[in-house]
Coordinates of C-alpha atoms in Angstrom, one line a residue:
M1 CA 78.1 80.8 -32.8
N2 CA 76.4 78.5 -30.7
R3 CA 78.4 75.1 -30.0
H4 CA 77.6 72.5 -27.4
A5 CA 80.4 71.3 -25.2
I6 CA 80.6 68.2 -23.9
T7 CA 79.7 68.2 -20.4
V8 CA 81.4 66.4 -17.8
L9 CA 81.4 65.9 -14.1
L10 CA 84.8 65.0 -12.2
V11 CA 84.8 62.2 -9.4
D12 CA 87.8 62.0 -7.3
D13 CA 88.8 61.9 -4.2
E14 CA 92.6 63.4 -4.8
P15 CA 91.9 67.6 -5.3
L16 CA 95.4 66.9 -7.6
V17 CA 93.6 64.4 -9.9
R18 CA 90.9 66.2 -10.5
S19 CA 93.3 69.3 -10.7
N20 CA 95.0 68.0 -13.5
L21 CA 92.2 66.4 -15.6
R22 CA 90.4 70.0 -15.6
Y23 CA 93.6 71.4 -16.4
A24 CA 93.7 69.0 -19.3
L25 CA 90.5 69.3 -20.3
G26 CA 90.8 72.6 -20.9
R27 CA 93.6 71.8 -23.8
L28 CA 91.9 69.6 -25.3
A29 CA 90.7 70.2 -29.0
I30 CA 87.1 68.7 -28.6
P31 CA 85.4 70.8 -26.2
T32 CA 84.2 70.8 -22.9
R33 CA 82.5 72.2 -20.1
I34 CA 83.0 71.0 -16.4
V35 CA 79.8 70.6 -14.7
G36 CA 80.5 69.8 -11.3
E37 CA 83.1 68.1 -8.8
A38 CA 83.2 65.8 -5.9
D39 CA 85.7 64.0 -4.3
N40 CA 82.7 60.6 -3.1
G41 CA 80.6 58.8 -4.9
E42 CA 77.3 60.1 -2.6
D43 CA 78.1 63.7 -3.6
A44 CA 78.6 62.8 -7.1
L45 CA 75.5 61.0 -7.2
A46 CA 73.4 64.0 -6.0
L47 CA 75.4 66.0 -8.9
Y48 CA 75.2 63.4 -11.8
H49 CA 71.1 64.3 -11.0
A50 CA 71.6 67.8 -10.9
T51 CA 73.3 68.5 -14.4
L52 CA 72.5 65.2 -16.0
P53 CA 76.4 65.1 -17.9
D54 CA 77.2 64.3 -21.2
V55 CA 79.8 62.4 -19.9
V56 CA 81.0 60.7 -16.1
I57 CA 85.0 61.0 -15.2
T58 CA 85.9 58.7 -12.1
D59 CA 87.7 57.2 -10.0
I60 CA 87.1 53.3 -7.8
R61 CA 87.9 53.8 -4.9
M62 CA 86.7 57.0 -2.7
P63 CA 85.1 56.8 0.6
Q64 CA 81.1 56.9 1.4
M65 CA 80.2 55.5 -1.9
D66 CA 83.0 54.1 -4.6
G67 CA 82.7 54.4 -8.5
L68 CA 81.5 51.4 -9.1
D69 CA 78.9 51.9 -6.7
L70 CA 78.3 54.9 -8.1
I71 CA 78.1 54.0 -11.3
E72 CA 75.6 51.0 -10.4
R73 CA 73.3 53.5 -9.4
I74 CA 73.5 55.7 -12.6
R75 CA 72.7 52.5 -14.2
R76 CA 70.0 51.8 -12.7
T77 CA 67.8 54.7 -14.8
D78 CA 70.4 55.8 -17.3
R79 CA 72.0 54.0 -19.9
S80 CA 73.4 56.6 -22.3
T81 CA 75.3 58.6 -20.1
R82 CA 79.1 57.8 -20.9
I83 CA 81.3 56.5 -18.0
I84 CA 85.8 56.8 -18.2
I85 CA 87.1 55.5 -14.8
V86 CA 90.7 56.5 -14.4
S87 CA 92.2 54.2 -11.5
G88 CA 95.7 53.3 -11.4
Y89 CA 97.3 49.3 -11.9
A90 CA 96.2 48.0 -8.4
D91 CA 92.7 48.3 -9.2
F92 CA 92.5 46.9 -12.9
E93 CA 91.1 43.7 -11.6
Y94 CA 88.9 45.2 -9.3
A95 CA 87.6 47.5 -12.1
R96 CA 87.1 45.1 -15.0
R97 CA 83.8 44.3 -12.6
A98 CA 82.9 47.8 -14.3
M99 CA 83.3 46.5 -17.8
G100 CA 79.9 45.4 -17.2
R101 CA 78.3 48.2 -16.0
D102 CA 78.7 50.0 -19.5
V103 CA 81.7 51.8 -19.0
T104 CA 83.0 53.0 -22.1
H105 CA 86.8 53.6 -21.7
Y106 CA 89.4 52.9 -18.6
L107 CA 92.4 54.9 -18.2
L108 CA 95.6 54.6 -16.1
K109 CA 96.6 57.0 -13.8
P110 CA 98.3 59.5 -14.4
V111 CA 96.2 60.2 -17.4
K112 CA 97.5 60.9 -20.7
A113 CA 96.0 64.2 -22.5
S114 CA 95.8 61.9 -25.6
E115 CA 94.4 59.4 -24.2
L116 CA 91.6 61.1 -22.7
E117 CA 90.7 62.7 -25.5
A118 CA 90.7 59.4 -27.9
A119 CA 88.2 58.5 -24.9
L120 CA 86.1 61.4 -25.2
V121 CA 86.2 61.1 -28.9
D122 CA 84.1 58.1 -29.0
C123 CA 81.7 59.1 -26.4
A124 CA 81.0 62.0 -28.3
S125 CA 80.1 59.5 -30.8
G126 CA 78.1 57.7 -28.9
L127 CA 75.9 60.5 -27.5
E128 CA 72.7 62.1 -29.2
P129 CA 72.3 62.8 -32.3
R130 CA 72.4 66.7 -31.9
Y131 CA 76.4 66.8 -31.2
G132 CA 77.3 66.0 -34.6
A133 CA 74.1 67.9 -36.1
E134 CA 75.8 71.0 -34.1
V135 CA 79.5 70.7 -35.4
L136 CA 78.3 69.9 -38.5
S137 CA 76.2 73.8 -38.4
E138 CA 79.7 75.0 -36.8
S139 CA 81.6 73.7 -39.8
D140 CA 79.6 75.0 -42.3
Q141 CA 79.2 78.9 -40.8
L142 CA 83.1 78.3 -39.7
V143 CA 84.2 77.9 -43.6
A144 CA 81.9 80.1 -45.0
Y145 CA 82.6 83.1 -42.9
I146 CA 86.4 82.2 -43.8
E147 CA 85.6 81.9 -47.7
A148 CA 83.8 85.4 -47.0
H149 CA 86.9 87.0 -45.4
H150 CA 89.5 85.1 -47.1
N151 CA 91.1 88.5 -48.2
E152 CA 91.2 89.4 -44.3
P153 CA 94.6 89.1 -42.8
L154 CA 92.9 85.5 -40.6
T155 CA 95.1 83.3 -38.6
L156 CA 93.3 80.2 -36.4
D157 CA 94.2 81.9 -33.3
L158 CA 92.2 85.3 -33.9
L159 CA 89.5 83.0 -35.4
A160 CA 89.5 81.1 -32.2
E161 CA 88.9 84.0 -30.5
K162 CA 85.8 85.3 -32.5
F163 CA 84.8 81.8 -32.1
S164 CA 85.4 81.4 -28.2
F165 CA 87.0 78.0 -30.5
N166 CA 90.2 76.7 -29.1
P167 CA 92.3 76.8 -32.3
K168 CA 92.9 72.9 -32.5
Y169 CA 89.3 72.3 -32.5
L170 CA 88.8 74.9 -35.0
S171 CA 91.3 73.5 -37.1
S172 CA 89.5 70.3 -37.1
L173 CA 86.5 72.1 -38.0
V174 CA 87.9 73.3 -41.1
K175 CA 89.6 70.5 -42.1
N176 CA 86.7 67.8 -41.6
K177 CA 84.0 70.1 -43.7
V178 CA 86.6 70.5 -46.7
G179 CA 89.3 67.9 -46.3
V180 CA 92.7 70.0 -45.7
G181 CA 94.0 71.9 -43.3
F182 CA 93.2 75.8 -42.3
S183 CA 96.3 77.0 -44.3
D184 CA 95.6 75.7 -47.1
F185 CA 92.4 75.6 -47.4
L186 CA 92.9 79.3 -47.1
V187 CA 95.5 79.7 -49.7
Q188 CA 93.5 77.9 -52.1
L189 CA 90.8 80.3 -51.3
R190 CA 93.3 83.6 -52.3
I191 CA 94.7 81.7 -54.9
K192 CA 91.7 80.9 -56.6
K193 CA 90.0 84.2 -56.2
A194 CA 93.1 85.6 -57.7
A195 CA 93.4 83.5 -60.7
E196 CA 90.2 85.0 -61.1
L197 CA 91.3 89.0 -61.2
L198 CA 94.1 87.8 -63.3
T199 CA 92.1 86.3 -66.0
R200 CA 88.9 89.0 -65.9
T201 CA 90.4 92.5 -64.8
G202 CA 93.3 94.6 -66.0
L203 CA 94.3 95.7 -62.4
D204 CA 98.1 95.3 -62.2
I205 CA 99.6 92.1 -60.3
K206 CA 100.6 94.2 -56.8
T207 CA 96.7 95.1 -56.7
I208 CA 95.6 91.7 -57.4
A209 CA 97.6 90.6 -54.4
A210 CA 96.5 93.3 -51.8
R211 CA 92.9 92.4 -52.6
V212 CA 93.0 88.8 -51.5
G213 CA 95.5 89.1 -48.5
Y214 CA 98.8 89.7 -49.3
D215 CA 100.6 92.7 -48.2
D216 CA 103.6 91.6 -49.5
P217 CA 103.5 91.4 -53.7
Q218 CA 107.2 88.6 -53.4
Y219 CA 105.1 86.4 -51.4
F220 CA 102.4 86.5 -52.9
H221 CA 104.2 85.9 -56.2
R222 CA 106.1 83.0 -55.0
V223 CA 102.4 81.4 -53.3
F224 CA 100.4 81.9 -56.6
K225 CA 103.6 80.3 -58.7
K226 CA 103.7 77.6 -56.0
T227 CA 100.1 76.4 -56.3
T228 CA 99.7 76.8 -60.1
G229 CA 102.8 76.3 -61.6
H230 CA 103.1 79.3 -63.0
T231 CA 104.1 82.8 -61.7
P232 CA 101.2 85.5 -62.1
A233 CA 102.1 87.3 -65.3
Q234 CA 102.8 83.7 -67.1
F235 CA 98.8 82.5 -65.3
R236 CA 97.5 85.7 -66.7
R237 CA 99.5 85.2 -70.8
E238 CA 98.3 82.2 -70.5
S239 CA 94.6 82.9 -70.1
E240 CA 94.5 85.6 -72.5
R241 CA 95.6 82.8 -75.4

């Protein structure tokens, strides 16, 4: 499955800050791909032209060319790249100048993962329509796969490995598409199929449990009753009336 990860250029003169941002980006639900790193504005500008990232995450105070000058140079030719400033309290007033340069977000150091993720989600909504279209396609393919393989051992980790997804991102795709989380969706599919087998075949309950993905008949019994309000045997008797 081909997906479009948000491409990111990291710009900060502190290696530890870049390392922390790199680590945080790798753990977010929203898919990202770092296309370059720089410790000054001049190198960052060259990398920007070479990679044309979706998002630039930059500090303000840096040698050779500071973050505000970098943003101004980018905005001379490009209004679509999203820009996130990460800086300290001491630079807040200085950073206010950046808001006039169409900066998407200003985050204070140390950056919280939740704030970074929220900023990137907001950035994604402002990117080209292709991102939204590809996410929709990913959701369709993922849900179709789960529907076709609902009777097999399925977990978020297994699906994430198969599709090269972050499990959190995969979970969000399912929920956005069907309105419930992965586990609930899988149960719905299995119990729906079990109900069909109970009403349309004479298979015994243990065989039906196995056919819809439950190796433990007792566990299947509990899940079926919790979902439908009836035991499998009760459900079958009711359908025969």
